[in-house]
Amino acid sequence: MNRSTTIPAEIEAQWGRVRARLRSEVGDAAFNSWLRPLTLASSSDDQVVMTVPTRFMRDWVVSNYADKLRLLWSDENTGVASVEIYVRQAEVGLAHDEQAQDGALADGHGVAQNLGDRRALELGAPLDPRFNFQNFIAGKPNELAYAAARRVAEAPVVPFNPLYLYGGVGLGKTHLMHAIAWHIREGQPERKVIYLSAEKFMYQFIRALRYKNVMAFKDQFRSVDVLMIDDVQFIANKNSTQEEFFHTFNALVDQNRQIIISGDRSPSDLDGMEERMRSRLGWGLVADIHATDYELRIGILQSKAEQAGASQIPMRVLEFLAHRITSNVRELEGALNRVLAYSNLVGRPITLETTQEVLRDLLRANDRRVTIDDIQKRVAEHFNIRLADMYSERRARAVARPRQVAMYLAKQLTTRSLPEIGRKFGGRDHTTVMYAVKKITELKESDGTLAEDIDLLRRMLEA
Ligand code: ADP
Ligand code: MG
């Protein structure tokens, strides 16, 4: 197939008309939310490829506008048989030619590649402009990783080597690495910074082997000042790549070049990684990024809402999201974006009710973590009453109040209905649960100690 990467002026003009028609057909609000970010990435004889910045957006555009797009395109240009929409990848490697030839375009790398940062094309991957220090919210769970990243980015000499960042998915490892790269590129442009995933490293290595230019590969990697390899766990069990990485690593450390590595677990837990590699990875500073806590989630939500120009979101909604979407920052962002998009589309302000409605499926998925049993146990422990009193008939204040707290928490932290909750509390009626929720909501306002108790319980349950 003849895939051209410089887009013919004629196709550009067609795209201009398709856009204009889209806009008038779907209206300004939807257009601005979903279709304005579409970029024409490439065109071939019978296909146009467009990209959007996020996966969420891609899914939305594909499920809501794909037909319309195809129709409008073929209206403009009868040759266009298919319209593909990809996510613009932050992480695209060197091999645009080969990926395109291999037809490995399905993930969008090949196309977005050509839109990326030219300087980085030789070896590394382009950096996401949003992933800078300014947009990174520091808090207890990530304070060491954040401080270490800043130090590495700011220090004129290598402060520790390597910096190894690890933590679960969606907690900001890639964000911090890009932030370091941006910072160094700005402050010390003479230093050559390369960022890429371990997967890409492997891909390039294999490619070098295939084309018999391993020497060039080695030279290139050994001439960088700062090398960042993301998701190093990927090369566990990939022996020859690991071997090559090991040598690259040692060569760079010997020359006192900075290395920054991320992984999904600590060096010693990297199964499938050779012992000598594991031990090298732990030589410098190892910083663990912990799961987010409530404060950090609130901070992140506030910052994202502000960036999205939506500072009018009620605090209650942000609090609700921070309480309920606890898995990772990526999901938290996704949830906020969905709420914003919805309100944008229907043109109504965001309320707690619409938030719950829009996020129903997501909430349910996050919900499985906290069960009513957990809540009852924790609350009983906290107030020093017997677990059995969660189900008992006793009405003494000393047991009734904790029971109400537990019902309140069950309503807040799970998606169980009032009757379901009632059943879990010794077969009580749903009106009893409703009353408990109302009562505790009121009491929280006037009773600071109770409010603190509840906050503490909630955090323990979500931890
Ligand atoms: P990881 O590489 O650890 O899987 P990412 O760095 O890709 O995670 O982060 C996932 C998303 O969450 C990104 O959009 C990132 O900007 C955002 N994010 C993560 N941590 C923070 C933070 N502390 N402050 C702001 N945004 C964050
Ligand atoms: Mg990552």
CSV table of C-alpha atoms and ligand atoms in Angstrom, one decimal:
chain,number,residue,atom,x,y,z
A,1,MET,CA,0.0,0.0,0.0
A,2,ASN,CA,1.2,3.4,-0.8
A,3,ARG,CA,1.0,5.2,2.6
A,4,SER,CA,2.2,8.7,2.3
A,5,THR,CA,3.1,10.6,5.4
A,6,THR,CA,3.2,14.1,4.0
A,7,ILE,CA,-0.5,14.7,3.3
A,8,PRO,CA,-1.4,16.0,-0.1
A,9,ALA,CA,-2.9,19.5,-0.1
A,10,GLU,CA,-6.0,18.1,-1.8
A,11,ILE,CA,-6.6,15.7,1.1
A,12,GLU,CA,-6.0,18.5,3.6
A,13,ALA,CA,-8.6,20.6,1.9
A,14,GLN,CA,-11.1,17.7,1.9
A,15,TRP,CA,-10.4,17.3,5.6
A,16,GLY,CA,-11.2,21.0,6.1
A,17,ARG,CA,-14.6,20.5,4.5
A,18,VAL,CA,-15.3,17.3,6.4
A,19,ARG,CA,-14.5,19.1,9.6
A,20,ALA,CA,-16.8,22.0,8.8
A,21,ARG,CA,-19.6,19.7,8.0
A,22,LEU,CA,-19.1,17.7,11.1
A,23,ARG,CA,-19.2,20.8,13.1
A,24,SER,CA,-22.5,21.9,11.7
A,25,GLU,CA,-24.0,18.5,12.0
A,26,VAL,CA,-23.1,17.7,15.6
A,27,GLY,CA,-23.1,21.2,17.0
A,28,ASP,CA,-20.4,23.2,18.7
A,29,ALA,CA,-20.4,21.5,22.1
A,30,ALA,CA,-19.9,18.0,20.8
A,31,PHE,CA,-17.5,19.2,18.2
A,32,ASN,CA,-15.3,21.0,20.7
A,33,SER,CA,-15.3,18.1,23.1
A,34,TRP,CA,-14.7,15.3,20.7
A,35,LEU,CA,-13.9,16.2,17.2
A,36,ARG,CA,-11.8,19.3,17.4
A,37,PRO,CA,-8.8,17.3,18.7
A,38,LEU,CA,-8.9,15.0,15.6
A,39,THR,CA,-5.8,15.3,13.5
A,40,LEU,CA,-5.3,14.0,10.1
A,41,ALA,CA,-2.3,11.8,10.3
A,42,SER,CA,-1.9,10.2,7.0
A,43,SER,CA,-3.7,9.1,3.9
A,44,SER,CA,-3.2,6.4,1.4
A,45,ASP,CA,-5.0,5.4,-1.7
A,46,ASP,CA,-8.2,4.3,0.0
A,47,GLN,CA,-7.7,5.1,3.6
A,48,VAL,CA,-7.4,8.1,5.9
A,49,VAL,CA,-5.9,7.8,9.3
A,50,MET,CA,-6.7,10.3,12.1
A,51,THR,CA,-5.5,10.5,15.6
A,52,VAL,CA,-6.8,11.7,18.9
A,53,PRO,CA,-4.8,12.4,22.1
A,54,THR,CA,-6.4,9.8,24.4
A,55,ARG,CA,-7.8,6.3,24.3
A,56,PHE,CA,-11.0,7.4,26.0
A,57,MET,CA,-11.5,9.9,23.2
A,58,ARG,CA,-10.7,7.4,20.6
A,59,ASP,CA,-13.3,5.0,22.0
A,60,TRP,CA,-15.9,7.7,22.2
A,61,VAL,CA,-15.2,9.0,18.7
A,62,VAL,CA,-15.2,5.5,17.2
A,63,SER,CA,-18.5,4.5,18.9
A,64,ASN,CA,-20.3,7.7,18.3
A,65,TYR,CA,-18.9,9.3,15.1
A,66,ALA,CA,-17.2,6.6,13.1
A,67,ASP,CA,-20.1,6.2,10.6
A,68,LYS,CA,-20.6,9.9,10.2
A,69,LEU,CA,-16.9,10.4,9.6
A,70,ARG,CA,-16.8,7.7,7.0
A,71,LEU,CA,-19.9,9.0,5.3
A,72,LEU,CA,-18.6,12.6,5.1
A,73,TRP,CA,-15.2,11.5,3.9
A,74,SER,CA,-16.5,9.3,1.1
A,75,ASP,CA,-18.8,12.2,0.2
A,76,GLU,CA,-15.7,14.3,-0.3
A,77,ASN,CA,-13.6,11.7,-1.8
A,78,THR,CA,-15.1,8.6,-3.3
A,79,GLY,CA,-11.8,6.8,-3.1
A,80,VAL,CA,-11.8,6.7,0.7
A,81,ALA,CA,-13.0,3.3,1.8
A,82,SER,CA,-12.0,3.4,5.4
A,83,VAL,CA,-11.3,5.9,8.1
A,84,GLU,CA,-9.1,4.7,10.9
A,85,ILE,CA,-8.8,6.5,14.3
A,86,TYR,CA,-5.8,5.9,16.5
A,87,VAL,CA,-4.5,7.3,19.8
A,88,ARG,CA,-1.5,9.5,19.4
A,89,GLN,CA,1.0,7.6,21.3
A,90,ALA,CA,3.4,9.4,23.7
A,91,GLU,CA,5.6,6.4,23.3
A,92,VAL,CA,6.6,5.7,19.8
A,93,GLY,CA,9.9,4.4,18.7
A,94,LEU,CA,12.4,4.6,16.0
A,95,ALA,CA,11.1,2.2,13.5
A,96,HIS,CA,8.4,4.1,11.6
A,97,ASP,CA,9.4,2.6,8.3
A,98,GLU,CA,9.4,-0.9,9.5
A,99,GLN,CA,6.2,-0.7,11.5
A,100,ALA,CA,4.4,0.7,8.6
A,101,GLN,CA,5.8,-1.9,6.3
A,102,ASP,CA,4.9,-4.7,8.7
A,103,GLY,CA,1.4,-3.4,8.8
A,104,ALA,CA,1.8,-3.1,12.5
A,105,LEU,CA,-0.2,0.0,12.4
A,106,ALA,CA,-3.1,-1.3,14.4
A,107,ASP,CA,-1.9,0.4,17.6
A,108,GLY,CA,-1.3,3.7,15.8
A,109,HIS,CA,2.5,3.8,16.5
A,110,GLY,CA,3.5,4.0,12.9
A,111,VAL,CA,1.4,7.0,12.1
A,112,ALA,CA,1.8,9.1,15.2
A,113,GLN,CA,5.5,8.5,14.8
A,114,ASN,CA,5.8,11.0,12.1
A,115,LEU,CA,4.1,13.6,14.1
A,116,GLY,CA,6.5,13.2,17.0
A,117,ASP,CA,9.5,15.0,18.1
A,118,ARG,CA,12.1,14.9,15.4
A,119,ARG,CA,15.0,15.1,17.7
A,120,ALA,CA,13.9,12.0,19.5
A,121,LEU,CA,13.2,10.0,16.4
A,122,GLU,CA,16.6,8.4,16.1
A,123,LEU,CA,16.4,6.5,19.3
A,124,GLY,CA,13.9,7.4,21.8
A,125,ALA,CA,10.2,8.2,21.9
A,126,PRO,CA,8.5,11.6,21.9
A,127,LEU,CA,7.5,13.1,25.2
A,128,ASP,CA,4.0,13.9,26.2
A,129,PRO,CA,3.8,17.7,26.8
A,130,ARG,CA,1.3,17.2,29.6
A,131,PHE,CA,3.7,15.1,31.6
A,132,ASN,CA,5.8,17.8,33.2
A,133,PHE,CA,6.6,18.6,36.8
A,134,GLN,CA,4.2,21.4,36.9
A,135,ASN,CA,1.3,19.1,36.3
A,136,PHE,CA,2.5,16.5,38.7
A,137,ILE,CA,0.9,16.6,42.1
A,138,ALA,CA,3.2,15.5,44.9
A,139,GLY,CA,1.8,13.9,48.1
A,140,LYS,CA,2.7,11.3,50.7
A,141,PRO,CA,2.5,8.3,48.4
A,142,ASN,CA,4.9,9.6,45.8
A,143,GLU,CA,7.0,12.1,47.8
A,144,LEU,CA,10.3,10.1,47.6
A,145,ALA,CA,9.9,9.4,43.9
A,146,TYR,CA,9.0,13.0,43.2
A,147,ALA,CA,11.9,14.4,45.2
A,148,ALA,CA,14.3,11.9,43.5
A,149,ALA,CA,13.0,12.8,40.1
A,150,ARG,CA,13.5,16.5,40.7
A,151,ARG,CA,16.9,15.9,42.0
A,152,VAL,CA,18.0,14.0,39.0
A,153,ALA,CA,16.4,16.6,36.7
A,154,GLU,CA,18.1,19.5,38.5
A,155,ALA,CA,21.4,18.3,39.6
A,156,PRO,CA,24.3,19.3,37.4
A,157,VAL,CA,26.1,16.0,38.2
A,158,VAL,CA,24.7,12.5,38.6
A,159,PRO,CA,23.3,12.3,42.1
A,160,PHE,CA,22.6,8.6,42.2
A,161,ASN,CA,22.7,5.9,39.6
A,162,PRO,CA,20.4,4.4,38.6
A,163,LEU,CA,17.2,6.0,39.8
A,164,TYR,CA,14.8,3.2,39.9
A,165,LEU,CA,11.1,4.1,40.2
A,166,TYR,CA,8.5,1.5,40.8
A,167,GLY,CA,4.8,1.1,41.5
A,168,GLY,CA,1.5,-0.2,40.2
A,169,VAL,CA,0.0,0.8,36.9
A,170,GLY,CA,-1.3,4.3,36.5
A,171,LEU,CA,0.5,5.9,39.5
A,172,GLY,CA,2.7,8.3,37.6
A,173,LYS,CA,6.0,6.5,36.7
A,174,THR,CA,5.9,7.5,33.0
A,175,HIS,CA,4.7,11.0,33.9
A,176,LEU,CA,7.7,11.5,36.2
A,177,MET,CA,10.2,10.2,33.6
A,178,HIS,CA,8.9,12.5,30.9
A,179,ALA,CA,9.0,15.4,33.4
A,180,ILE,CA,12.7,14.7,34.1
A,181,ALA,CA,13.3,14.6,30.3
A,182,TRP,CA,11.5,17.9,29.7
A,183,HIS,CA,13.3,19.6,32.5
A,184,ILE,CA,16.8,18.5,31.4
A,185,ARG,CA,16.0,19.4,27.8
A,186,GLU,CA,15.1,22.8,28.8
A,187,GLY,CA,17.7,23.5,31.4
A,188,GLN,CA,20.6,21.6,30.0
A,189,PRO,CA,19.9,21.2,26.3
A,190,GLU,CA,23.4,20.0,25.6
A,191,ARG,CA,22.7,16.8,27.4
A,192,LYS,CA,21.4,14.1,25.2
A,193,VAL,CA,18.3,12.6,26.9
A,194,ILE,CA,16.7,9.5,25.6
A,195,TYR,CA,13.4,8.1,26.8
A,196,LEU,CA,11.9,4.8,25.6
A,197,SER,CA,10.1,1.7,26.9
A,198,ALA,CA,12.0,-1.5,27.5
A,199,GLU,CA,9.8,-3.0,24.9
A,200,LYS,CA,11.1,-0.5,22.3
A,201,PHE,CA,14.6,-1.1,23.4
A,202,MET,CA,14.1,-4.7,22.7
A,203,TYR,CA,12.5,-4.0,19.4
A,204,GLN,CA,15.3,-1.8,18.3
A,205,PHE,CA,17.9,-4.4,19.4
A,206,ILE,CA,16.2,-7.1,17.5
A,207,ARG,CA,16.0,-4.9,14.5
A,208,ALA,CA,19.7,-4.1,14.8
A,209,LEU,CA,20.4,-7.8,14.9
A,210,ARG,CA,18.3,-8.5,11.9
A,211,TYR,CA,19.9,-5.7,9.8
A,212,LYS,CA,23.4,-6.5,11.2
A,213,ASN,CA,24.0,-3.1,12.6
A,214,VAL,CA,24.5,-4.0,16.2
A,215,MET,CA,27.6,-1.9,16.4
A,216,ALA,CA,25.7,1.2,15.4
A,217,PHE,CA,23.0,0.3,18.0
A,218,LYS,CA,25.6,0.0,20.7
A,219,ASP,CA,27.3,3.3,19.8
A,220,GLN,CA,24.0,5.2,19.7
A,221,PHE,CA,22.9,4.0,23.1
A,222,ARG,CA,26.3,4.5,24.6
A,223,SER,CA,26.5,8.1,23.6
A,224,VAL,CA,23.6,9.4,25.5
A,225,ASP,CA,23.9,11.4,28.7
A,226,VAL,CA,20.6,10.4,30.3
A,227,LEU,CA,19.0,7.1,29.4
A,228,MET,CA,15.4,6.4,30.6
A,229,ILE,CA,13.9,2.9,30.2
A,230,ASP,CA,10.3,2.6,31.1
A,231,ASP,CA,8.6,-0.6,32.2
A,232,VAL,CA,11.7,-2.6,32.5
A,233,GLN,CA,9.8,-5.7,33.6
A,234,PHE,CA,9.0,-6.2,30.0
A,235,ILE,CA,12.4,-7.6,29.3
A,236,ALA,CA,12.3,-10.2,32.1
A,237,ASN,CA,12.7,-13.6,30.4
A,238,LYS,CA,14.0,-11.9,27.3
A,239,ASN,CA,17.5,-13.1,27.7
A,240,SER,CA,19.5,-11.7,24.8
A,241,THR,CA,17.8,-8.3,25.2
A,242,GLN,CA,18.6,-8.4,28.9
A,243,GLU,CA,22.2,-9.2,28.2
A,244,GLU,CA,22.5,-6.3,25.8
A,245,PHE,CA,20.7,-4.0,28.3
A,246,PHE,CA,23.1,-5.1,31.0
A,247,HIS,CA,26.1,-4.1,28.9
A,248,THR,CA,24.6,-0.8,27.9
A,249,PHE,CA,23.8,-0.1,31.5
A,250,ASN,CA,27.3,-0.8,32.7
A,251,ALA,CA,28.9,1.2,29.9
A,252,LEU,CA,26.8,4.2,30.8
A,253,VAL,CA,27.3,3.9,34.5
A,254,ASP,CA,31.1,3.6,33.9
A,255,GLN,CA,31.0,6.9,32.1
A,256,ASN,CA,28.9,8.4,34.8
A,257,ARG,CA,25.9,9.0,32.7
A,258,GLN,CA,22.5,9.1,34.3
A,259,ILE,CA,20.2,6.1,34.1
A,260,ILE,CA,16.5,6.2,35.1
A,261,ILE,CA,14.5,3.0,35.1
A,262,SER,CA,10.9,2.2,35.9
A,263,GLY,CA,9.3,-1.1,36.7
A,264,ASP,CA,6.1,-2.4,38.1
A,265,ARG,CA,7.9,-3.9,41.1
A,266,SER,CA,11.1,-3.6,43.1
A,267,PRO,CA,14.3,-4.8,41.5
A,268,SER,CA,14.5,-7.8,43.8
A,269,ASP,CA,11.0,-8.9,42.8
A,270,LEU,CA,11.7,-8.9,39.1
A,271,ASP,CA,11.3,-12.5,38.3
A,272,GLY,CA,12.8,-13.6,35.1
A,273,MET,CA,15.5,-11.0,35.4
A,274,GLU,CA,19.1,-12.2,35.9
A,275,GLU,CA,20.4,-11.9,39.4
A,276,ARG,CA,23.3,-9.6,38.3
A,277,MET,CA,20.8,-7.3,36.6
A,278,ARG,CA,18.5,-7.2,39.6
A,279,SER,CA,21.3,-6.3,41.9
A,280,ARG,CA,22.6,-3.5,39.5
A,281,LEU,CA,19.1,-2.0,39.3
A,282,GLY,CA,19.1,-1.6,43.1
A,283,TRP,CA,22.5,0.1,43.2
A,284,GLY,CA,21.3,3.7,43.2
A,285,LEU,CA,18.2,5.1,44.6
A,286,VAL,CA,15.1,2.9,44.6
A,287,ALA,CA,11.9,4.9,45.1
A,288,ASP,CA,8.5,3.2,45.5
A,289,ILE,CA,5.4,5.0,44.4
A,290,HIS,CA,2.6,3.9,46.7
A,291,ALA,CA,-1.1,3.7,45.9
A,292,THR,CA,-2.8,7.1,46.1
A,293,ASP,CA,-4.4,8.4,49.3
A,294,TYR,CA,-7.5,10.5,49.6
A,295,GLU,CA,-5.6,13.8,49.9
A,296,LEU,CA,-3.5,13.1,46.8
A,297,ARG,CA,-6.6,12.2,44.8
A,298,ILE,CA,-8.3,15.4,45.8
A,299,GLY,CA,-5.2,17.4,44.8
A,300,ILE,CA,-5.0,15.7,41.4
A,301,LEU,CA,-8.7,16.2,40.7
A,302,GLN,CA,-8.5,19.9,41.6
A,303,SER,CA,-5.6,20.4,39.4
A,304,LYS,CA,-7.1,18.5,36.4
A,305,ALA,CA,-10.4,20.2,36.8
A,306,GLU,CA,-8.6,23.5,36.7
A,307,GLN,CA,-6.6,22.6,33.7
A,308,ALA,CA,-9.8,21.5,31.9
A,309,GLY,CA,-11.2,25.0,32.7
A,310,ALA,CA,-13.8,23.4,34.8
A,311,SER,CA,-13.1,24.9,38.2
A,312,GLN,CA,-16.8,25.3,38.8
A,313,ILE,CA,-17.2,21.5,39.6
A,314,PRO,CA,-18.7,21.3,43.0
A,315,MET,CA,-16.3,20.2,45.7
A,316,ARG,CA,-18.8,17.4,46.7
A,317,VAL,CA,-18.3,15.9,43.3
A,318,LEU,CA,-14.5,15.9,43.6
A,319,GLU,CA,-14.8,14.4,47.0
A,320,PHE,CA,-17.1,11.8,45.8
A,321,LEU,CA,-14.7,10.8,43.0
A,322,ALA,CA,-11.7,10.8,45.3
A,323,HIS,CA,-13.6,8.5,47.7
A,324,ARG,CA,-14.8,6.2,45.1
A,325,ILE,CA,-12.2,5.9,42.4
A,326,THR,CA,-9.3,4.6,44.3
A,327,SER,CA,-7.6,2.2,41.9
A,328,ASN,CA,-5.2,4.6,40.2
A,329,VAL,CA,-4.7,8.0,38.8
A,330,ARG,CA,-5.4,7.0,35.2
A,331,GLU,CA,-8.9,5.8,36.2
A,332,LEU,CA,-9.5,8.9,38.3
A,333,GLU,CA,-8.6,11.1,35.3
A,334,GLY,CA,-10.8,9.0,33.1
A,335,ALA,CA,-13.7,9.4,35.5
A,336,LEU,CA,-13.3,13.1,35.6
A,337,ASN,CA,-13.1,13.4,31.9
A,338,ARG,CA,-16.3,11.4,31.5
A,339,VAL,CA,-18.2,13.6,33.8
A,340,LEU,CA,-16.8,16.8,32.1
A,341,ALA,CA,-17.6,15.4,28.7
A,342,TYR,CA,-21.1,14.5,29.7
A,343,SER,CA,-21.9,17.9,31.2
A,344,ASN,CA,-20.4,19.5,28.1
A,345,LEU,CA,-22.5,17.4,25.7
A,346,VAL,CA,-25.8,17.8,27.5
A,347,GLY,CA,-25.1,21.4,28.5
A,348,ARG,CA,-26.0,20.9,32.1
A,349,PRO,CA,-23.9,21.6,35.2
A,350,ILE,CA,-22.3,18.8,37.0
A,351,THR,CA,-24.0,17.5,40.1
A,352,LEU,CA,-23.4,14.5,42.4
A,353,GLU,CA,-26.4,12.8,40.9
A,354,THR,CA,-25.3,13.1,37.3
A,355,THR,CA,-21.8,12.0,38.3
A,356,GLN,CA,-23.1,8.8,39.9
A,357,GLU,CA,-25.3,8.2,36.8
A,358,VAL,CA,-22.5,8.7,34.3
A,359,LEU,CA,-20.0,6.6,36.2
A,360,ARG,CA,-22.3,3.8,37.2
A,361,ASP,CA,-20.3,1.0,35.6
A,362,LEU,CA,-16.9,2.4,36.7
A,363,LEU,CA,-18.1,2.8,40.3
A,364,ARG,CA,-19.3,-0.8,40.3
A,365,ALA,CA,-15.9,-2.0,39.2
A,366,ASN,CA,-14.2,0.0,41.9
A,367,ASP,CA,-16.7,-1.1,44.4
A,368,ARG,CA,-15.8,-4.7,44.7
A,369,ARG,CA,-13.0,-3.7,46.9
A,370,VAL,CA,-15.0,-2.6,49.9
A,371,THR,CA,-17.7,-5.0,51.2
A,372,ILE,CA,-20.3,-4.5,53.7
A,373,ASP,CA,-18.7,-7.2,55.8
A,374,ASP,CA,-15.5,-5.2,55.8
A,375,ILE,CA,-17.3,-2.1,56.9
A,376,GLN,CA,-19.2,-3.8,59.7
A,377,LYS,CA,-16.0,-5.4,61.0
A,378,ARG,CA,-14.0,-2.2,60.9
A,379,VAL,CA,-16.7,-0.1,62.4
A,380,ALA,CA,-17.3,-2.6,65.2
A,381,GLU,CA,-13.6,-2.7,66.0
A,382,HIS,CA,-13.3,1.1,65.9
A,383,PHE,CA,-16.1,1.7,68.3
A,384,ASN,CA,-15.3,-1.3,70.4
A,385,ILE,CA,-18.6,-3.1,70.1
A,386,ARG,CA,-19.2,-6.7,69.2
A,387,LEU,CA,-19.6,-7.6,65.5
A,388,ALA,CA,-22.9,-9.3,66.4
A,389,ASP,CA,-24.3,-5.9,67.3
A,390,MET,CA,-24.3,-4.9,63.7
A,391,TYR,CA,-27.1,-7.4,63.2
A,392,SER,CA,-28.7,-7.4,66.6
A,393,GLU,CA,-31.9,-5.8,67.8
A,394,ARG,CA,-30.2,-3.8,70.5
A,395,ARG,CA,-31.1,-0.1,70.4
A,396,ALA,CA,-28.8,1.3,73.0
A,397,ARG,CA,-27.0,4.4,71.7
A,398,ALA,CA,-23.6,2.8,72.2
A,399,VAL,CA,-24.4,0.2,69.6
A,400,ALA,CA,-27.0,1.9,67.5
A,401,ARG,CA,-24.8,4.9,66.5
A,402,PRO,CA,-21.9,2.7,65.3
A,403,ARG,CA,-24.5,0.6,63.4
A,404,GLN,CA,-25.8,3.8,61.7
A,405,VAL,CA,-22.2,4.8,60.9
A,406,ALA,CA,-21.7,1.4,59.2
A,407,MET,CA,-24.9,1.8,57.2
A,408,TYR,CA,-23.9,5.2,56.2
A,409,LEU,CA,-20.5,3.9,55.0
A,410,ALA,CA,-22.1,1.0,53.2
A,411,LYS,CA,-24.2,3.5,51.3
A,412,GLN,CA,-21.2,5.7,50.5
A,413,LEU,CA,-18.6,3.1,49.7
A,414,THR,CA,-20.6,0.4,47.9
A,415,THR,CA,-23.2,0.5,45.2
A,416,ARG,CA,-25.6,-1.7,47.2
A,417,SER,CA,-29.2,-0.5,47.4
A,418,LEU,CA,-30.9,0.5,50.6
A,419,PRO,CA,-32.8,-2.8,50.9
A,420,GLU,CA,-29.7,-4.8,50.3
A,421,ILE,CA,-27.9,-2.9,53.0
A,422,GLY,CA,-30.8,-3.4,55.3
A,423,ARG,CA,-30.7,-7.1,54.8
A,424,LYS,CA,-27.0,-7.2,55.7
A,425,PHE,CA,-27.8,-5.5,59.0
A,426,GLY,CA,-30.0,-8.2,60.4
A,427,GLY,CA,-32.8,-7.8,58.0
A,428,ARG,CA,-33.6,-4.2,58.7
A,429,ASP,CA,-36.0,-2.3,56.5
A,430,HIS,CA,-34.7,0.1,53.9
A,431,THR,CA,-36.3,3.0,55.6
A,432,THR,CA,-34.1,2.3,58.6
A,433,VAL,CA,-31.0,2.5,56.4
A,434,MET,CA,-32.3,5.7,54.8
A,435,TYR,CA,-32.8,7.2,58.2
A,436,ALA,CA,-29.3,6.2,59.3
A,437,VAL,CA,-27.8,7.8,56.3
A,438,LYS,CA,-29.7,11.0,56.9
A,439,LYS,CA,-28.9,11.0,60.6
A,440,ILE,CA,-25.2,10.5,60.2
A,441,THR,CA,-25.0,13.1,57.4
A,442,GLU,CA,-26.5,15.6,59.7
A,443,LEU,CA,-24.5,14.6,62.7
A,444,LYS,CA,-21.2,14.9,60.8
A,445,GLU,CA,-21.9,18.6,60.3
A,446,SER,CA,-22.2,19.3,64.0
A,447,ASP,CA,-20.0,16.7,65.5
A,448,GLY,CA,-16.4,17.1,64.6
A,449,THR,CA,-15.2,13.9,66.4
A,450,LEU,CA,-17.8,11.8,64.6
A,451,ALA,CA,-16.7,13.4,61.3
A,452,GLU,CA,-13.1,12.5,62.0
A,453,ASP,CA,-14.0,8.9,63.0
A,454,ILE,CA,-15.9,8.5,59.7
A,455,ASP,CA,-13.1,9.9,57.7
A,456,LEU,CA,-10.6,7.6,59.4
A,457,LEU,CA,-12.8,4.6,58.9
A,458,ARG,CA,-13.3,5.4,55.3
A,459,ARG,CA,-9.6,5.8,54.7
A,460,MET,CA,-8.8,2.5,56.4
A,461,LEU,CA,-11.5,0.7,54.3
A,462,GLU,CA,-10.2,2.2,51.1
A,463,ALA,CA,-6.5,1.6,51.9
B,1,ADP,P1,2.4,4.7,35.1
B,1,ADP,O1,3.5,5.0,34.1
B,1,ADP,O2,2.9,4.6,36.5
B,1,ADP,O3,1.5,3.5,34.7
B,1,ADP,P2,1.4,7.2,34.2
B,1,ADP,O4,2.6,8.1,34.5
B,1,ADP,O5,1.1,6.9,32.8
B,1,ADP,O6,1.4,5.9,35.1
B,1,ADP,O7,0.2,8.0,34.8
B,1,ADP,C1,-1.2,7.7,34.5
B,1,ADP,C2,-1.9,9.0,34.4
B,1,ADP,O8,-2.1,9.6,35.7
B,1,ADP,C3,-1.2,10.1,33.5
B,1,ADP,O9,-2.2,10.8,32.8
B,1,ADP,C4,-0.6,11.0,34.6
B,1,ADP,O10,-0.5,12.3,34.1
B,1,ADP,C5,-1.5,10.9,35.7
B,1,ADP,N1,-0.9,11.0,37.0
B,1,ADP,C6,-0.3,10.0,37.7
B,1,ADP,N2,0.2,10.5,38.9
B,1,ADP,C7,-0.1,11.8,38.9
B,1,ADP,C8,0.2,12.9,39.9
B,1,ADP,N3,0.8,12.7,41.0
B,1,ADP,N4,-0.2,14.1,39.5
B,1,ADP,C9,-0.8,14.4,38.3
B,1,ADP,N5,-1.1,13.4,37.4
B,1,ADP,C10,-0.7,12.2,37.7
B,2,MG,MG,3.9,3.9,32.4
